[in-house]
CSV table of C-alpha atoms in Angstrom, one decimal:
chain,number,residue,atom,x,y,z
Q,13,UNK,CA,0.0,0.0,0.0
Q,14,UNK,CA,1.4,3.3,-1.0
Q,15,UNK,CA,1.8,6.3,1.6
Q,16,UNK,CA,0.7,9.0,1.2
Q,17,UNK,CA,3.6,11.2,2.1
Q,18,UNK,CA,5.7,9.8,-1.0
Q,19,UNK,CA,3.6,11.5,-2.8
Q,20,UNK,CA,3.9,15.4,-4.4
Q,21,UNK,CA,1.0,17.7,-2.9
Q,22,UNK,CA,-1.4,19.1,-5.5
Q,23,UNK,CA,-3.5,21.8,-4.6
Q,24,UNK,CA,-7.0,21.8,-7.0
Q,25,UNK,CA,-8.5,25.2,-6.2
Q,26,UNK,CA,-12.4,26.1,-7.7
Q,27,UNK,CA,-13.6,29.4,-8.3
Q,28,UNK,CA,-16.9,30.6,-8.4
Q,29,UNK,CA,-18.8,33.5,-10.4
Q,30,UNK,CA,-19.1,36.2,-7.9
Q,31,UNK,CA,-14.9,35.8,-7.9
Q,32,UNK,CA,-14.8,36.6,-11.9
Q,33,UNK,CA,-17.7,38.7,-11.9
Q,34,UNK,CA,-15.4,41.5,-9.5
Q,35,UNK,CA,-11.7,42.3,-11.6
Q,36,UNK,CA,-10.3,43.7,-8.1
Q,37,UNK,CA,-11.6,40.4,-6.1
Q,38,UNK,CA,-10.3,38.4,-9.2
Q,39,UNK,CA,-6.8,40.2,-9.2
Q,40,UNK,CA,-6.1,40.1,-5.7
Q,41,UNK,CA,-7.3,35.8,-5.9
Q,42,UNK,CA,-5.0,35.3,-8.5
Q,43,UNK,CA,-1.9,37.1,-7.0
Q,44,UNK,CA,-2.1,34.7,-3.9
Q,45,UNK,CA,-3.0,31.5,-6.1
Q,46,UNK,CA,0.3,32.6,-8.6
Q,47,UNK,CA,2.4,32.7,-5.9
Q,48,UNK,CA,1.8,29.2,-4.5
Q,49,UNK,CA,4.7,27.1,-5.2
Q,50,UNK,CA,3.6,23.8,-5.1
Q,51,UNK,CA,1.9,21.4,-8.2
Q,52,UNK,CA,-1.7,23.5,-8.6
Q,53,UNK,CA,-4.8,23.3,-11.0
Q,54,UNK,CA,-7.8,26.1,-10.7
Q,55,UNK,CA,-11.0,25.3,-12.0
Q,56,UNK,CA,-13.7,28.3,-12.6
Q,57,UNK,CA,-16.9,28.7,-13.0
Q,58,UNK,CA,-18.6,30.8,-15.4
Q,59,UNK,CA,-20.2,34.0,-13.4
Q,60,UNK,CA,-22.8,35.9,-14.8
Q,61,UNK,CA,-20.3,36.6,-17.9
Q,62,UNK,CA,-22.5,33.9,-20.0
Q,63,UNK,CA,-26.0,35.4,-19.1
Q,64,UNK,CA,-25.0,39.0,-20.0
Q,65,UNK,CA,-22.8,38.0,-23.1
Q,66,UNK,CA,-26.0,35.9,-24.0
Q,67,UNK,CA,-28.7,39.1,-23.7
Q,68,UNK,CA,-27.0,40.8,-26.2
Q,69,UNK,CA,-26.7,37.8,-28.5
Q,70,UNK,CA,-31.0,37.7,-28.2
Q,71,UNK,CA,-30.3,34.0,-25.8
Q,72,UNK,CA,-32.3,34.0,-22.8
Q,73,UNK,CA,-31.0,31.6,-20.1
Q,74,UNK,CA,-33.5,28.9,-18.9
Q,75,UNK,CA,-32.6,27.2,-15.3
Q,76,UNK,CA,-34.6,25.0,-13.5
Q,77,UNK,CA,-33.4,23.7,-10.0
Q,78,UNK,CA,-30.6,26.6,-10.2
Q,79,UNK,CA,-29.2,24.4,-13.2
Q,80,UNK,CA,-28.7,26.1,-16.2
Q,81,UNK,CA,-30.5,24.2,-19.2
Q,82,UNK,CA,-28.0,23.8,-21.9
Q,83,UNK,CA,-29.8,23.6,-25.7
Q,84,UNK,CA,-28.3,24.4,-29.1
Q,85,UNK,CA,-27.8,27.9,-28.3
Q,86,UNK,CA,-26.6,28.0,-25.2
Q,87,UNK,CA,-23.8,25.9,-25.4
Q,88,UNK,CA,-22.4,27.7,-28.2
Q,89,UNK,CA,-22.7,30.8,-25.7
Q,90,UNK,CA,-21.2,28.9,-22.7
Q,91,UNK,CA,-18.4,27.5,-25.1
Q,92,UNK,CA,-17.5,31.3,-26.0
Q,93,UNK,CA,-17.8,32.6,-22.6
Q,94,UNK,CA,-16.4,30.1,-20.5
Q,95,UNK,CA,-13.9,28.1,-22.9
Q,96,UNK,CA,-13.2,31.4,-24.5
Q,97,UNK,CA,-13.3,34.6,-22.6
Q,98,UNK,CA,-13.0,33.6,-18.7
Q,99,UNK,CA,-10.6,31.0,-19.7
Q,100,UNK,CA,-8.3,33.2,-21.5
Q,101,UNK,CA,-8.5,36.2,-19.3
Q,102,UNK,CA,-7.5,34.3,-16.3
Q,103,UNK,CA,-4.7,32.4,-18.2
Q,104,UNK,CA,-3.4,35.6,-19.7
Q,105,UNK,CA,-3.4,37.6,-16.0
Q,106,UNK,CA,-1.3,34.5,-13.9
Q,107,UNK,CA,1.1,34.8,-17.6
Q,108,UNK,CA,1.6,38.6,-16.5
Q,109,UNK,CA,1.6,37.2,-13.1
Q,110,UNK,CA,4.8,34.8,-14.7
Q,111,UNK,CA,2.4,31.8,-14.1
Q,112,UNK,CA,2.9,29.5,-16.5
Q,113,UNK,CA,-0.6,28.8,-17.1
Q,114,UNK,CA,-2.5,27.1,-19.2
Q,115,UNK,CA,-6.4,27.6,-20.0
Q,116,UNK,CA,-8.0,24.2,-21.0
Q,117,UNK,CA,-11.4,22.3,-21.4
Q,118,UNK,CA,-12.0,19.0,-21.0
Q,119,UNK,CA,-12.1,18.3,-24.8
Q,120,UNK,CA,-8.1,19.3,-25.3
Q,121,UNK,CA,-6.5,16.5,-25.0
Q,122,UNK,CA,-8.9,14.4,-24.2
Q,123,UNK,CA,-8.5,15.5,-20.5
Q,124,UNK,CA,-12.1,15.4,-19.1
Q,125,UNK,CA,-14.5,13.0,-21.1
Q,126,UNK,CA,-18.0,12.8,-19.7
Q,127,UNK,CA,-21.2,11.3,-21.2
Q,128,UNK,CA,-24.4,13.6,-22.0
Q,129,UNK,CA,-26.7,13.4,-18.8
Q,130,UNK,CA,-29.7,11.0,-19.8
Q,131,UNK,CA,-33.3,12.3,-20.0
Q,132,UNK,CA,-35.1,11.5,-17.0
Q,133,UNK,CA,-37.9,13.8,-15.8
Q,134,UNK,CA,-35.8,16.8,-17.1
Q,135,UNK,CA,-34.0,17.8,-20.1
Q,136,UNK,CA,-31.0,19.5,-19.4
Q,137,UNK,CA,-29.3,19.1,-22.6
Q,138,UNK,CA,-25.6,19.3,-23.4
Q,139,UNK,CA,-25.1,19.2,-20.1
Q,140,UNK,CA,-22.3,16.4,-19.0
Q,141,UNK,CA,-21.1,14.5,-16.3
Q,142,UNK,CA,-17.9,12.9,-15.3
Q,143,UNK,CA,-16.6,10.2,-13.7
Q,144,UNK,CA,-13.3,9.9,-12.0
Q,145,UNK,CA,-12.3,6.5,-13.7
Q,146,UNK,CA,-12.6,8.0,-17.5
Q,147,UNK,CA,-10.0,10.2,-16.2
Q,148,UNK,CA,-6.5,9.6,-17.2
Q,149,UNK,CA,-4.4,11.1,-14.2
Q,150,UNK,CA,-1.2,10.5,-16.0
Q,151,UNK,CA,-2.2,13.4,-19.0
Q,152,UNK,CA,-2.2,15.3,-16.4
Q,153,UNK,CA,0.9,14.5,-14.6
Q,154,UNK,CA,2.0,15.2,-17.9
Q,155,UNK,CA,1.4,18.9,-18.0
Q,156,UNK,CA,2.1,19.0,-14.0
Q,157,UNK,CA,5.8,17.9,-14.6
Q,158,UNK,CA,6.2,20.4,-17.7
Q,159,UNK,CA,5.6,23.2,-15.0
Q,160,UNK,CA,2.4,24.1,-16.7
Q,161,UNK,CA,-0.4,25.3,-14.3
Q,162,UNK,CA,-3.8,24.0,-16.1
Q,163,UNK,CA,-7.0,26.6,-16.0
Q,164,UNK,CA,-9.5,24.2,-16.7
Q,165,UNK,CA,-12.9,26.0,-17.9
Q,166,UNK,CA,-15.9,24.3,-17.2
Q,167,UNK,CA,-16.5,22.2,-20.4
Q,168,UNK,CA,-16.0,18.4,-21.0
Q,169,UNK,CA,-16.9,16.4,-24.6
Q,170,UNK,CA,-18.6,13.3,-25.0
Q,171,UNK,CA,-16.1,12.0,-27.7
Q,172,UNK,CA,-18.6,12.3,-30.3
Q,173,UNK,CA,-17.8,15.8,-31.2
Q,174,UNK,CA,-19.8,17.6,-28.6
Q,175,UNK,CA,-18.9,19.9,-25.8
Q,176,UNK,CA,-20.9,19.5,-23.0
Q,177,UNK,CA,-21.6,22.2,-20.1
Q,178,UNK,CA,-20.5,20.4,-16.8
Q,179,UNK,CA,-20.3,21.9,-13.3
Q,180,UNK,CA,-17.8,23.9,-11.8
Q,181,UNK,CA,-17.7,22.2,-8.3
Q,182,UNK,CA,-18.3,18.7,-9.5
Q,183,UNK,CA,-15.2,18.7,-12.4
Q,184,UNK,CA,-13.1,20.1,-9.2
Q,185,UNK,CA,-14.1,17.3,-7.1
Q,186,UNK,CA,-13.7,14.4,-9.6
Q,187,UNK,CA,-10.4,15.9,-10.5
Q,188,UNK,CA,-9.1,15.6,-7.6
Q,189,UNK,CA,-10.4,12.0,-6.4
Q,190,UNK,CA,-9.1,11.1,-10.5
Q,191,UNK,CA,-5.4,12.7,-9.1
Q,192,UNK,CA,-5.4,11.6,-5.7
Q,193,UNK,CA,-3.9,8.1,-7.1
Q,194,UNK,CA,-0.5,10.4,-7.7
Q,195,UNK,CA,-0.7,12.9,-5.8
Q,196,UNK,CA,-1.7,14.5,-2.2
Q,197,UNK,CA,-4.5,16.0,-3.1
Q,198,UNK,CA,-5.7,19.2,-1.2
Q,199,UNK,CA,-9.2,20.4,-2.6
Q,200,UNK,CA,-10.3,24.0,-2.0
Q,201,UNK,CA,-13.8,25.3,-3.0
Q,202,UNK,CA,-13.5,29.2,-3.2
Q,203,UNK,CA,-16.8,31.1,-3.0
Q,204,UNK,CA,-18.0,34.3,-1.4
Q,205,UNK,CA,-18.7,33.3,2.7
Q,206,UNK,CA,-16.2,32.8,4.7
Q,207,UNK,CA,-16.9,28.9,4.8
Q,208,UNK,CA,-20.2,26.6,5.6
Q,209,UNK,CA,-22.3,28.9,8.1
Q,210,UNK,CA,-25.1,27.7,10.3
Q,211,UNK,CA,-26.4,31.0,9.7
Q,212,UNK,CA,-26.3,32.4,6.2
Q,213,UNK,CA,-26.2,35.8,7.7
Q,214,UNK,CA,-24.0,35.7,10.3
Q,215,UNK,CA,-20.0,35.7,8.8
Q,216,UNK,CA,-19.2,34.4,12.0
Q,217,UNK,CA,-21.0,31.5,12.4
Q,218,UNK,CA,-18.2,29.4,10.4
Q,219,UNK,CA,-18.2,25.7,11.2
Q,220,UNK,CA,-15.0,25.0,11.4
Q,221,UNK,CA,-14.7,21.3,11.4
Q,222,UNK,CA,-17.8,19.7,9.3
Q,223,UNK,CA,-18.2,16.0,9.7
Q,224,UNK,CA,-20.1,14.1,7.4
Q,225,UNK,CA,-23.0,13.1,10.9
Q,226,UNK,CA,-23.0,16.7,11.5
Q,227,UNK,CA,-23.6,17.9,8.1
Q,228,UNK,CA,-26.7,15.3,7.7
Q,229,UNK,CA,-27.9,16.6,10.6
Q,230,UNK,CA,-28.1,20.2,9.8
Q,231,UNK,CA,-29.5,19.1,6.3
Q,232,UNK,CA,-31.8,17.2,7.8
Q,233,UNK,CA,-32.8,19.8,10.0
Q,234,UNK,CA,-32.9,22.4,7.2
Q,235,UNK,CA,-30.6,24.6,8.9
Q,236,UNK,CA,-27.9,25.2,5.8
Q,237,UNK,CA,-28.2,27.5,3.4
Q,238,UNK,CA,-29.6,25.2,0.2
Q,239,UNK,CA,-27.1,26.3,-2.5
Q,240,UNK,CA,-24.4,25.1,-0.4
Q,241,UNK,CA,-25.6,21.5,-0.1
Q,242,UNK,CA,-24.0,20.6,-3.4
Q,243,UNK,CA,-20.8,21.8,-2.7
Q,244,UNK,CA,-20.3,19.9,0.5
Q,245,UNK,CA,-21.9,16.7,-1.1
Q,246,UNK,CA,-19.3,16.8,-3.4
Q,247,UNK,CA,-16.9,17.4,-0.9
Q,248,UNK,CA,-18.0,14.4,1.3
Q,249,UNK,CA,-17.9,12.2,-1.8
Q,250,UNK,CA,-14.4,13.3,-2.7
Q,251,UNK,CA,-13.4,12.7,0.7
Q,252,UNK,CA,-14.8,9.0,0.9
Q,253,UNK,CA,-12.8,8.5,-2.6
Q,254,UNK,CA,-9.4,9.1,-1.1
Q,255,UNK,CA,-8.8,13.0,-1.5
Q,256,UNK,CA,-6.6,13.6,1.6
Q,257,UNK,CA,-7.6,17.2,2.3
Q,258,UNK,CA,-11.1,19.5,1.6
Q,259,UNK,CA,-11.9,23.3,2.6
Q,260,UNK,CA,-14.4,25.4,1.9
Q,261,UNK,CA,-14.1,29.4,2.3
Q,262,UNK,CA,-13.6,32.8,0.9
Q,263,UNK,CA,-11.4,33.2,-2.1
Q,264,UNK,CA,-10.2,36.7,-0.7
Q,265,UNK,CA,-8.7,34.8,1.9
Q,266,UNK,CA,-7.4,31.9,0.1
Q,267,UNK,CA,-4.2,32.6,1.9
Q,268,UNK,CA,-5.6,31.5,4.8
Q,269,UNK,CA,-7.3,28.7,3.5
Q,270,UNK,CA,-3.8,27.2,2.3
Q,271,UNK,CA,-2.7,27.4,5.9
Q,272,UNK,CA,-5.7,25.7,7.0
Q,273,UNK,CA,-6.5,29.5,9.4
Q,274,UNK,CA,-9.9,29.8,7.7
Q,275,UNK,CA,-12.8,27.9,6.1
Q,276,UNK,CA,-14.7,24.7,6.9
Q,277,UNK,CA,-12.6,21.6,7.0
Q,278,UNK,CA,-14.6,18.8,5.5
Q,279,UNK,CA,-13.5,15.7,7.1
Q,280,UNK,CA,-14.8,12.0,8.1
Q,281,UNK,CA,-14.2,12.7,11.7
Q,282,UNK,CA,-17.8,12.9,14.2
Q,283,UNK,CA,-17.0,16.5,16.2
């Protein structure tokens, strides 16, 4: 059985829109993610960038469950906006930032396939999901040990010639779990609160240390703020697959977050 501490660390580090939807916030993020020195990939999201880009274009965006329905249209528009325009100007900041990133999706090469979500009582439609075993962790070890620093948009492809619009927070967690078989993988989902609150609006109300008993409990209860609950899900899931390290908490103190000073640690431990 391998240990752990033969392996590099990786950190994988998510951001969300209300991070690329602010140039200062986004600025300030990157300055602190440039500077860390050891094996890193950052995943964004998309940000309202996609909704306002698609206004003007005459494409109204359709959601149902907070999930953005994905037809003909709309993924051209997420393609261009998150493949395209986030990518690139987050890519082309770390370069000035002398970052040696890289802005990806999951269709160049072949890093993220995923399969077309199946009708079931909702079509969503070129929307995809991923799976850590269709990953090929050594394509990325690949651009890891070529001191590249992957941007990874939030795009996969079925292999038949399709780009599909994937989550944000789910490619991030399946990353890492895909990873964790070379690496230490540390897993940070950046967002705007300082971490999972038990109440939304109270800042300090941070739960520090988030067991997986705990967090059912407050679901349960209803107590959590409901567009968290997929985040730590897939946190929890990533955990249970082997990822050695999860926080969640405020990208303007992702400082912090590195040194494990802020955030919700996401753990198996009862506490």
């Amino acid at each position: 059985m391998s240990n752990t501490t033969h392996k590099p660390s990786l950190y994988i580090i998510k951001i969300g829109g209300n991070v690329i939807d602010d140039k200062n916030a986004l600025h300030t993020f990157l300055e602190t993610f440039a500077a860390i020195k050891e094996n890193k990939i950052l995943v964004h999201g998309g940000g309202k960038i996609a909704t306002s880009l698609g206004e003007k274009m005459g494409i109204q965006s359709q959601y149902i469950d907070g999930r953005r329905i994905t037809d003909d249209d709309t993924i051209d528009l997420v393609t261009m906006a998150y493949g395209g325009l986030i990518n690139k100007k987050i890519t082309a900041i770390l370069q000035s930032m002398h970052c040696n990133a890289i802005g990806l999706t999951g269709a160049d090469n072949n890093l993220l396939p995923a399969k077309k979500r199946p009708v079931k009582t909702i079509d969503f439609g070129w929307v995809g999901d991923v799976t850590a075993s269709e990953i090929n962790p050594d394509k990325w070890k690949s651009l890891l040990e070529n001191t590249m620093v992957p941007v990874m948009a939030p795009l996969t492809h079925d292999g038949n010639g399709h780009i599909l619009n994937t989550n944000a927070d789910t490619i991030a967690s399946i990353l890492s779990v895909a990873l964790s078989s070379l690496y230490q993988v540390k897993l940070i989902f950046c967002f705007e609160k300082d971490g999972v609150l038990l109440d939304v609006n109270d800042e300090s109300s941070v739960i520090n240390n988030l067991s997986e008993s705990h967090y059912l409990e407050l679901k349960d209860k209803g107590s959590l703020f409901a567009g968290i609950l997929p985040k730590i899900d897939n946190a929890f899931s990533a955990v249970h697959d082997g990822v050695s390290e999860i926080i969640i908490g405020n990208s303007a103190k992702l400082n912090l977050l590195l040194e494990g000073k802020s955030g919700t640690a996401v753990n198996h431990k009862n506490g």
